[in-house]
PDB file of C-alpha atoms and ligand atoms in Angstrom:
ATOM      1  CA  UNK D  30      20.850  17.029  41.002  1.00  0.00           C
ATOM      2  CA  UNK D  31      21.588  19.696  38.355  1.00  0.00           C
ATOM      3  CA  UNK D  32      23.427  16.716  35.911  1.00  0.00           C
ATOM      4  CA  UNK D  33      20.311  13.976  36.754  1.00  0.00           C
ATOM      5  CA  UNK D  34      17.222  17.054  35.515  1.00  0.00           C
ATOM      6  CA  UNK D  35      20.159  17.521  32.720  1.00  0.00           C
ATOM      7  CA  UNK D  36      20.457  13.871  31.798  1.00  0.00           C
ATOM      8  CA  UNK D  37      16.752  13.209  32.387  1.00  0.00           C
ATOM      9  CA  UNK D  38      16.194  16.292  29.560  1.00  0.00           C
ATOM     10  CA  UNK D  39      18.200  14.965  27.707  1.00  0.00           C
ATOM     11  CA  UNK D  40      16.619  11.403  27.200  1.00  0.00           C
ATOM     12  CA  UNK D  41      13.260  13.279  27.043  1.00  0.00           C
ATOM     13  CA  UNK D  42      14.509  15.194  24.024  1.00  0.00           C
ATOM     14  CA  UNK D  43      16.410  12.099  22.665  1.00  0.00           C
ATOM     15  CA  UNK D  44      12.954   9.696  23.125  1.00  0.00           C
ATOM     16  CA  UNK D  45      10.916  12.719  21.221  1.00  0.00           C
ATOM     17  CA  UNK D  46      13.380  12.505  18.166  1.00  0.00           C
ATOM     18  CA  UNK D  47      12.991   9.030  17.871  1.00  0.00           C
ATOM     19  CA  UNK D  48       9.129   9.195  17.922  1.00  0.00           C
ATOM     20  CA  UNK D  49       8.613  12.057  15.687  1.00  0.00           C
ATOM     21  CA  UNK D  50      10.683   9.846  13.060  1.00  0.00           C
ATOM     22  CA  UNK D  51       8.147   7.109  13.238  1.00  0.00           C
ATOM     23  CA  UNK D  52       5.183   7.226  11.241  1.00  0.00           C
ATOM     24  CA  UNK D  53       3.288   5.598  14.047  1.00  0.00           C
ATOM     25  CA  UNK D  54       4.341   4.666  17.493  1.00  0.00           C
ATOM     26  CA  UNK D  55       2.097   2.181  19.753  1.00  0.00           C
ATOM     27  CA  UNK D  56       0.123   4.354  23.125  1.00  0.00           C
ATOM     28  CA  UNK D  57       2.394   4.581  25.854  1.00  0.00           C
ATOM     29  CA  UNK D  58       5.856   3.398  25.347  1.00  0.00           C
ATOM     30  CA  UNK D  59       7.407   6.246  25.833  1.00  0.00           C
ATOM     31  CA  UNK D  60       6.662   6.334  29.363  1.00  0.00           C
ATOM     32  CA  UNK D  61       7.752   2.647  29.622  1.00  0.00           C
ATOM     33  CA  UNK D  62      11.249   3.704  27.882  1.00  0.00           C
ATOM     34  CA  UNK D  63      11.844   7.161  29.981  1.00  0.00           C
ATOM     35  CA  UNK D  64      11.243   4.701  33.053  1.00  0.00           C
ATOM     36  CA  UNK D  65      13.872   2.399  32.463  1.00  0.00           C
ATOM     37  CA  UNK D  66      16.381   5.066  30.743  1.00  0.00           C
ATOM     38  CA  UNK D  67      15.867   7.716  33.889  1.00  0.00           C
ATOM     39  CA  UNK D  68      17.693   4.547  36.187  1.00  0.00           C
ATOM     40  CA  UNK D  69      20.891   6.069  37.399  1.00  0.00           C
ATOM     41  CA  UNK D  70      22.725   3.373  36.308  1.00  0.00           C
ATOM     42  CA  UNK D  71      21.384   3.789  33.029  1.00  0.00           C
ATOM     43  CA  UNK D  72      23.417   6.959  32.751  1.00  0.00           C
ATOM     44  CA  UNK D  73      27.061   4.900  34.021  1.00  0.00           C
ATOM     45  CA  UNK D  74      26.174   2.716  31.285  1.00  0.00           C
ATOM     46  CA  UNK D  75      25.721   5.414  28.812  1.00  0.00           C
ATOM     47  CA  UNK D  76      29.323   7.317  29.858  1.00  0.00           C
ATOM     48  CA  UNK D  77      31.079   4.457  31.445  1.00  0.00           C
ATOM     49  CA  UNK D  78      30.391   1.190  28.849  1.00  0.00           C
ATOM     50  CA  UNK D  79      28.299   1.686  26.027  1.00  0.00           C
ATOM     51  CA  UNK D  80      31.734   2.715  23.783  1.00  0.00           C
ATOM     52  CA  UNK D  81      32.739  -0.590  24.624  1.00  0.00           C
ATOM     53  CA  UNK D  82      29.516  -2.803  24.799  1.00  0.00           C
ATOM     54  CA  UNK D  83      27.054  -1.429  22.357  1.00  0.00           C
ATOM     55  CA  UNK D  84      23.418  -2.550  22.959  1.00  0.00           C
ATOM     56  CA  UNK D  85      23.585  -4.682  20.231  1.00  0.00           C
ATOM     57  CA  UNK D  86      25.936  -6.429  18.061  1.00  0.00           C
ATOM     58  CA  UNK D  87      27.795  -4.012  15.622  1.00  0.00           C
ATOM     59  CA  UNK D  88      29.481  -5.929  12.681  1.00  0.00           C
ATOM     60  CA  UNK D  89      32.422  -3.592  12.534  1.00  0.00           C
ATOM     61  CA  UNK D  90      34.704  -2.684  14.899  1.00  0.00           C
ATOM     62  CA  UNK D  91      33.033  -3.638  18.004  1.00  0.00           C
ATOM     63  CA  UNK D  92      36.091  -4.165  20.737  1.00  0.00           C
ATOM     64  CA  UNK D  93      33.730  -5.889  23.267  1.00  0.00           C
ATOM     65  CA  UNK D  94      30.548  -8.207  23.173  1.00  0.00           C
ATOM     66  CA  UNK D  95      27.279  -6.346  22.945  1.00  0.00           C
ATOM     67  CA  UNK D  96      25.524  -5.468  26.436  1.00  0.00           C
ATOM     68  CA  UNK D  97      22.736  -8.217  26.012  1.00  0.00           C
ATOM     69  CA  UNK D  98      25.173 -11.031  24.916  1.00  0.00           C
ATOM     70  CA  UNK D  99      27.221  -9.856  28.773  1.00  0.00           C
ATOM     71  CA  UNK D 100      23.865  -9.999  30.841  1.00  0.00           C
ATOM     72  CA  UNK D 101      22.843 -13.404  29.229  1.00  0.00           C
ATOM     73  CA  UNK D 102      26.333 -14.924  30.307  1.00  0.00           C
ATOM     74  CA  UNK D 103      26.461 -13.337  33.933  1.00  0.00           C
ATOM     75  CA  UNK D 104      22.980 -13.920  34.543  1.00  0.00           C
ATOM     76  CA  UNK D 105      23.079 -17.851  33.362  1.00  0.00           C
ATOM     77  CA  UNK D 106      25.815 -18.042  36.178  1.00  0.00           C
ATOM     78  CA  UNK D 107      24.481 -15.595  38.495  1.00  0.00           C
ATOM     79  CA  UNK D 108      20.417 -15.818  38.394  1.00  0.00           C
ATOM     80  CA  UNK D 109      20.112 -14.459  41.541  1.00  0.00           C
ATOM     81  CA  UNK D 110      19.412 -10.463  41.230  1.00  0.00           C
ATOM     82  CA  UNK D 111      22.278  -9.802  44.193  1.00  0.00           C
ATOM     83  CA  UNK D 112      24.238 -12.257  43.305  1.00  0.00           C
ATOM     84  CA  UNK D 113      24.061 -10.999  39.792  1.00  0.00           C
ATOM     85  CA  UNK D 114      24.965  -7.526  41.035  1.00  0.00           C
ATOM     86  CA  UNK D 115      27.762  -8.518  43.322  1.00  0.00           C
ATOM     87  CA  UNK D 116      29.356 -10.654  40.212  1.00  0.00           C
ATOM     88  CA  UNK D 117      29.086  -6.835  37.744  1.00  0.00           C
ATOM     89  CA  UNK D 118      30.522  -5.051  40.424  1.00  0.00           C
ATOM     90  CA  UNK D 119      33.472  -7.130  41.203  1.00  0.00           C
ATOM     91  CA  UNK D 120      34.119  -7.750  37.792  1.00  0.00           C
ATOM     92  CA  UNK D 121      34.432  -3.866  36.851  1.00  0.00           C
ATOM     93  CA  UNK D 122      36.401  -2.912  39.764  1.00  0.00           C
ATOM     94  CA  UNK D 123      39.367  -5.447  38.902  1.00  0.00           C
ATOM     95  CA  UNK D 124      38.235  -8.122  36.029  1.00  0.00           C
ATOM     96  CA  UNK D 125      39.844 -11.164  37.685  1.00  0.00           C
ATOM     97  CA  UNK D 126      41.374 -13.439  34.256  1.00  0.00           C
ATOM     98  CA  UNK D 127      41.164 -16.150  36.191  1.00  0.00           C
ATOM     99  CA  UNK D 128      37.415 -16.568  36.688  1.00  0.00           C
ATOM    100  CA  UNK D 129      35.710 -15.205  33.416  1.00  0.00           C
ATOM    101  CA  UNK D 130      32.336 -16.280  32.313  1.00  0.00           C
ATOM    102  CA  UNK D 131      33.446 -15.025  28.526  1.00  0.00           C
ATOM    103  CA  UNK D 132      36.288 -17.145  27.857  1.00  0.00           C
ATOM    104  CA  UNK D 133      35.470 -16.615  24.219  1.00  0.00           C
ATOM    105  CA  UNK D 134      35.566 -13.175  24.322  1.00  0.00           C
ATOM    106  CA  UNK D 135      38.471 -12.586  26.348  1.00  0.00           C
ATOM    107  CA  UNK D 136      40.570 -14.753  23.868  1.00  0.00           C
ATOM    108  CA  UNK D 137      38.570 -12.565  20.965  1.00  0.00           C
ATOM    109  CA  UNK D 138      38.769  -8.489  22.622  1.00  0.00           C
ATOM    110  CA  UNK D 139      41.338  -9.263  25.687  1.00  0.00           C
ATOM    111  CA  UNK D 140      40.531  -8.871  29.070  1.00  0.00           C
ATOM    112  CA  UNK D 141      37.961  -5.976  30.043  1.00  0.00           C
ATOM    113  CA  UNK D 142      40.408  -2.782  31.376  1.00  0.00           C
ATOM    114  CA  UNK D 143      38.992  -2.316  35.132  1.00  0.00           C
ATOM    115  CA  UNK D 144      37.020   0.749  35.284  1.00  0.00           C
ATOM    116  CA  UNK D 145      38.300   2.016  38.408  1.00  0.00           C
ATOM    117  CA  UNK D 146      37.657   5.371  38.224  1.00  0.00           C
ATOM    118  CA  UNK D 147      33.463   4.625  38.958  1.00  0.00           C
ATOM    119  CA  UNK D 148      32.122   5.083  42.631  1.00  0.00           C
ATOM    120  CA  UNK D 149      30.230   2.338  44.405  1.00  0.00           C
ATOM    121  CA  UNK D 150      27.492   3.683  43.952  1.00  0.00           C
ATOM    122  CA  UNK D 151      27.595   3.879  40.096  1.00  0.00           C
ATOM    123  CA  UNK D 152      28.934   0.261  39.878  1.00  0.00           C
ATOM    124  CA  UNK D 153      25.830  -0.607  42.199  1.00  0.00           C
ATOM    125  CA  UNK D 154      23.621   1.651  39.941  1.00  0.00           C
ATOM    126  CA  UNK D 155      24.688   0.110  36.815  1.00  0.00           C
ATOM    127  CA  UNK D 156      24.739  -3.251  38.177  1.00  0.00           C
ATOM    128  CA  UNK D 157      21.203  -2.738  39.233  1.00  0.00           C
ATOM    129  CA  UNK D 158      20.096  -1.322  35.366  1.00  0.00           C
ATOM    130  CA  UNK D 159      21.780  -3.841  33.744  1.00  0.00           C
ATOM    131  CA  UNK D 160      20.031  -6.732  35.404  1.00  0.00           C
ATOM    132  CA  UNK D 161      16.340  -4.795  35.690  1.00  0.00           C
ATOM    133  CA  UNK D 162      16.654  -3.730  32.128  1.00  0.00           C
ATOM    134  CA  UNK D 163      14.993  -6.420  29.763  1.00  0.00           C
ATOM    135  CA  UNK D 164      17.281  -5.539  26.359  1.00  0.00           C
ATOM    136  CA  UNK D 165      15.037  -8.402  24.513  1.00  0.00           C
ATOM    137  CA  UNK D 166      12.501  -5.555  24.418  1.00  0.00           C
ATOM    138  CA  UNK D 167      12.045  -4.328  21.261  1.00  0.00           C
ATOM    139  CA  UNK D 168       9.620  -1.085  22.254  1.00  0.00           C
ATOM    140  CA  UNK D 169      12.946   0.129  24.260  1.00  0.00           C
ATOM    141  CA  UNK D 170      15.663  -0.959  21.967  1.00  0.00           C
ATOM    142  CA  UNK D 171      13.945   0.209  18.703  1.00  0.00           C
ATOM    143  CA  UNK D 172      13.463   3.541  19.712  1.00  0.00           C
ATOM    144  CA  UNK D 173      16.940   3.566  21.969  1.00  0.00           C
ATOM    145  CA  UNK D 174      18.680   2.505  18.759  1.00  0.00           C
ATOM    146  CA  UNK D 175      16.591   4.675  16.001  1.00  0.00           C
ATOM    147  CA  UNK D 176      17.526   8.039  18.267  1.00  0.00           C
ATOM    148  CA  UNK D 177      20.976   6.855  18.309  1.00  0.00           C
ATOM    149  CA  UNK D 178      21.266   5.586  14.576  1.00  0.00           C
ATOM    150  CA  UNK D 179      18.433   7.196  12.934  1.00  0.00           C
ATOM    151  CA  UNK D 180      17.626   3.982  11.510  1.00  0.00           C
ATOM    152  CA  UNK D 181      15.578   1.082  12.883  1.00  0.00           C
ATOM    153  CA  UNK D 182      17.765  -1.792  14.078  1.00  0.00           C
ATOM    154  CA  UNK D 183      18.161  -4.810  11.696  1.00  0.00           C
TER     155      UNK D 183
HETATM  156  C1  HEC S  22      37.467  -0.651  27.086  1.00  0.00           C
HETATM  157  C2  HEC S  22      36.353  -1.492  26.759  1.00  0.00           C
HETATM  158  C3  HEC S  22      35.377  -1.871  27.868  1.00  0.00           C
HETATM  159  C4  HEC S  22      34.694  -1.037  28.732  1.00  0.00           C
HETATM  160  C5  HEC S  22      34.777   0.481  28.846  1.00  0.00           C
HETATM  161  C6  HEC S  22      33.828  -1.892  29.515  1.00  0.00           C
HETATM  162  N1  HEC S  22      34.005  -3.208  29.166  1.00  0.00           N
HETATM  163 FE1  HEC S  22      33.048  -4.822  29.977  1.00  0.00          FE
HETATM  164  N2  HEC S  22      34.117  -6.074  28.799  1.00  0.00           N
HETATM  165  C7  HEC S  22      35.002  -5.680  27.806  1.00  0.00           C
HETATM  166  C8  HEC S  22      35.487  -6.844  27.105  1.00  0.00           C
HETATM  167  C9  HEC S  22      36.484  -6.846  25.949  1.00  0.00           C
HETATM  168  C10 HEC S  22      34.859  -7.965  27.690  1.00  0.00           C
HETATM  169  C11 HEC S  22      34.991  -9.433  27.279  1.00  0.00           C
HETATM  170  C12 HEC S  22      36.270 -10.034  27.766  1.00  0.00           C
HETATM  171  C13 HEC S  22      36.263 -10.237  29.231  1.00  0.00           C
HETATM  172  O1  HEC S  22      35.334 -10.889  29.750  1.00  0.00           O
HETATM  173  O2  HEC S  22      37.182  -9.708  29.895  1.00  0.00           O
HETATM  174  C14 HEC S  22      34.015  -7.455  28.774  1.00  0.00           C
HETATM  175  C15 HEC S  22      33.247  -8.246  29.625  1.00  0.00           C
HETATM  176  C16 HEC S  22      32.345  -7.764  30.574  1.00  0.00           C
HETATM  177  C17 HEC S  22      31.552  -8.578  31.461  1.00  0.00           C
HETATM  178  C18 HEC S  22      31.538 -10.113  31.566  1.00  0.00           C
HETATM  179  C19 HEC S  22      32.650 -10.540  32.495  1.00  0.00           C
HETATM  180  C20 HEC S  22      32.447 -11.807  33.294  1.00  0.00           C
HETATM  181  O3  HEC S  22      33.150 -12.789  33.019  1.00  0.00           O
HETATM  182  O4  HEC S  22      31.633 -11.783  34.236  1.00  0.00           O
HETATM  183  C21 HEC S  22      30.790  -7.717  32.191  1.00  0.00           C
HETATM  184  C22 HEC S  22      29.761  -8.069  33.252  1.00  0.00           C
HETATM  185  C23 HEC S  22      31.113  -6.379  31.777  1.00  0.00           C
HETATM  186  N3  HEC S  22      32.076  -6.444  30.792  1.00  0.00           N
HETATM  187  C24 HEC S  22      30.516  -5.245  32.269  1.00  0.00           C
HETATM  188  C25 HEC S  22      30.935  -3.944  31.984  1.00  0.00           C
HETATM  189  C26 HEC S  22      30.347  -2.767  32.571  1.00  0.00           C
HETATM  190  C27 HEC S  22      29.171  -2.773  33.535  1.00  0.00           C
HETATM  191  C28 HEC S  22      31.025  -1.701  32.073  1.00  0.00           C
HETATM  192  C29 HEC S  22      30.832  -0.230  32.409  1.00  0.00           C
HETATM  193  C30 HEC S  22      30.899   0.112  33.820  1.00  0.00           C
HETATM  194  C31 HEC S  22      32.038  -2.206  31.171  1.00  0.00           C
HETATM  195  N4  HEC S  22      31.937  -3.573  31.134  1.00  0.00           N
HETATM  196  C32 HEC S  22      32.957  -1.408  30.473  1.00  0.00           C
HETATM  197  C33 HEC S  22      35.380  -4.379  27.511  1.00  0.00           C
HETATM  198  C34 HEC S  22      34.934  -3.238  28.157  1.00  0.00           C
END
């Protein structure tokens, strides 16, 4: 409970940062963003697979595709939301290199290392985020990315 408030302060202090660095922010996103970042599995993503897969694309030194380029290849496979979520979590538990929807990637990075040490529940949790979380959404991303870079994305 005690590392959730913690987290959940955290992204409260993170989403003020990036607002009082715009000039002008539209009403109300920042409720819209602290919904979707205060999903548990936003937090796995955040310790567990953002140093890998960055929201975006980073021209430098990225060693895996970008989180939105993943969910648009598992999710043209997988459509369904559980089926979607059943695909994530096998995958992380033990990335099988004999069914991978990334062939490109895997020739490009390797094969993803298994993340064994996560629970169930955090594979389930960031399975969940990362197919409930629309990434095309600028409002989020902008102000995700501005906290994180302290420029606007490009
Ligand atoms: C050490 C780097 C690294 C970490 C950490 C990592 N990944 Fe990956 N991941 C990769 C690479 C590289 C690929 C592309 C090659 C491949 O598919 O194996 C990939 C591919 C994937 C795919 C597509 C695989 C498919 O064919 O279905 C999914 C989904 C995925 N990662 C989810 C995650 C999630 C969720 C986490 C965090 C729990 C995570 N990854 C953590 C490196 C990483």
């Amino acid at each position: 409970m005690k590392i959730k408030i913690g987290f959940a302060m955290g992204i409260i202090a993170l989403m003020v940062a990036a607002c009082s660095s715009h000039e002008q922010h539209g009403s109300g996103h920042p409720v819209a963003d602290l919904t979707k970042l205060n999903h548990p599995g936003a937090k796995v993503y955040q310790s567990a697979c953002m140093s890998c897969h960055a929201l975006a694309a980073k021209e430098e030194g990225s060693v895996a595709p970008p989180l939105f380029g993943v969910k648009d290849h598992v999710i043209k496979a997988y459509p369904e939301r559980a089926a979607f979520i059943q695909r994530v979590v096998t995958w992380v538990k033990a990335p099988n290199p004999n069914d991978v929807l990334m062939p490109g990637a895997v020739k490009k990075f390797g094969l993803m290392p298994a993340q064994a040490q996560l629970s169930d529940a955090d594979l389930q949790a960031v399975a969940e985020f990362i197919y409930d979380t629309d990434f095309n959404k600028p409002d989020w991303y902008a102000a995700h990315y501005q906290a994180e870079h302290g420029k606007k994305p490009h």
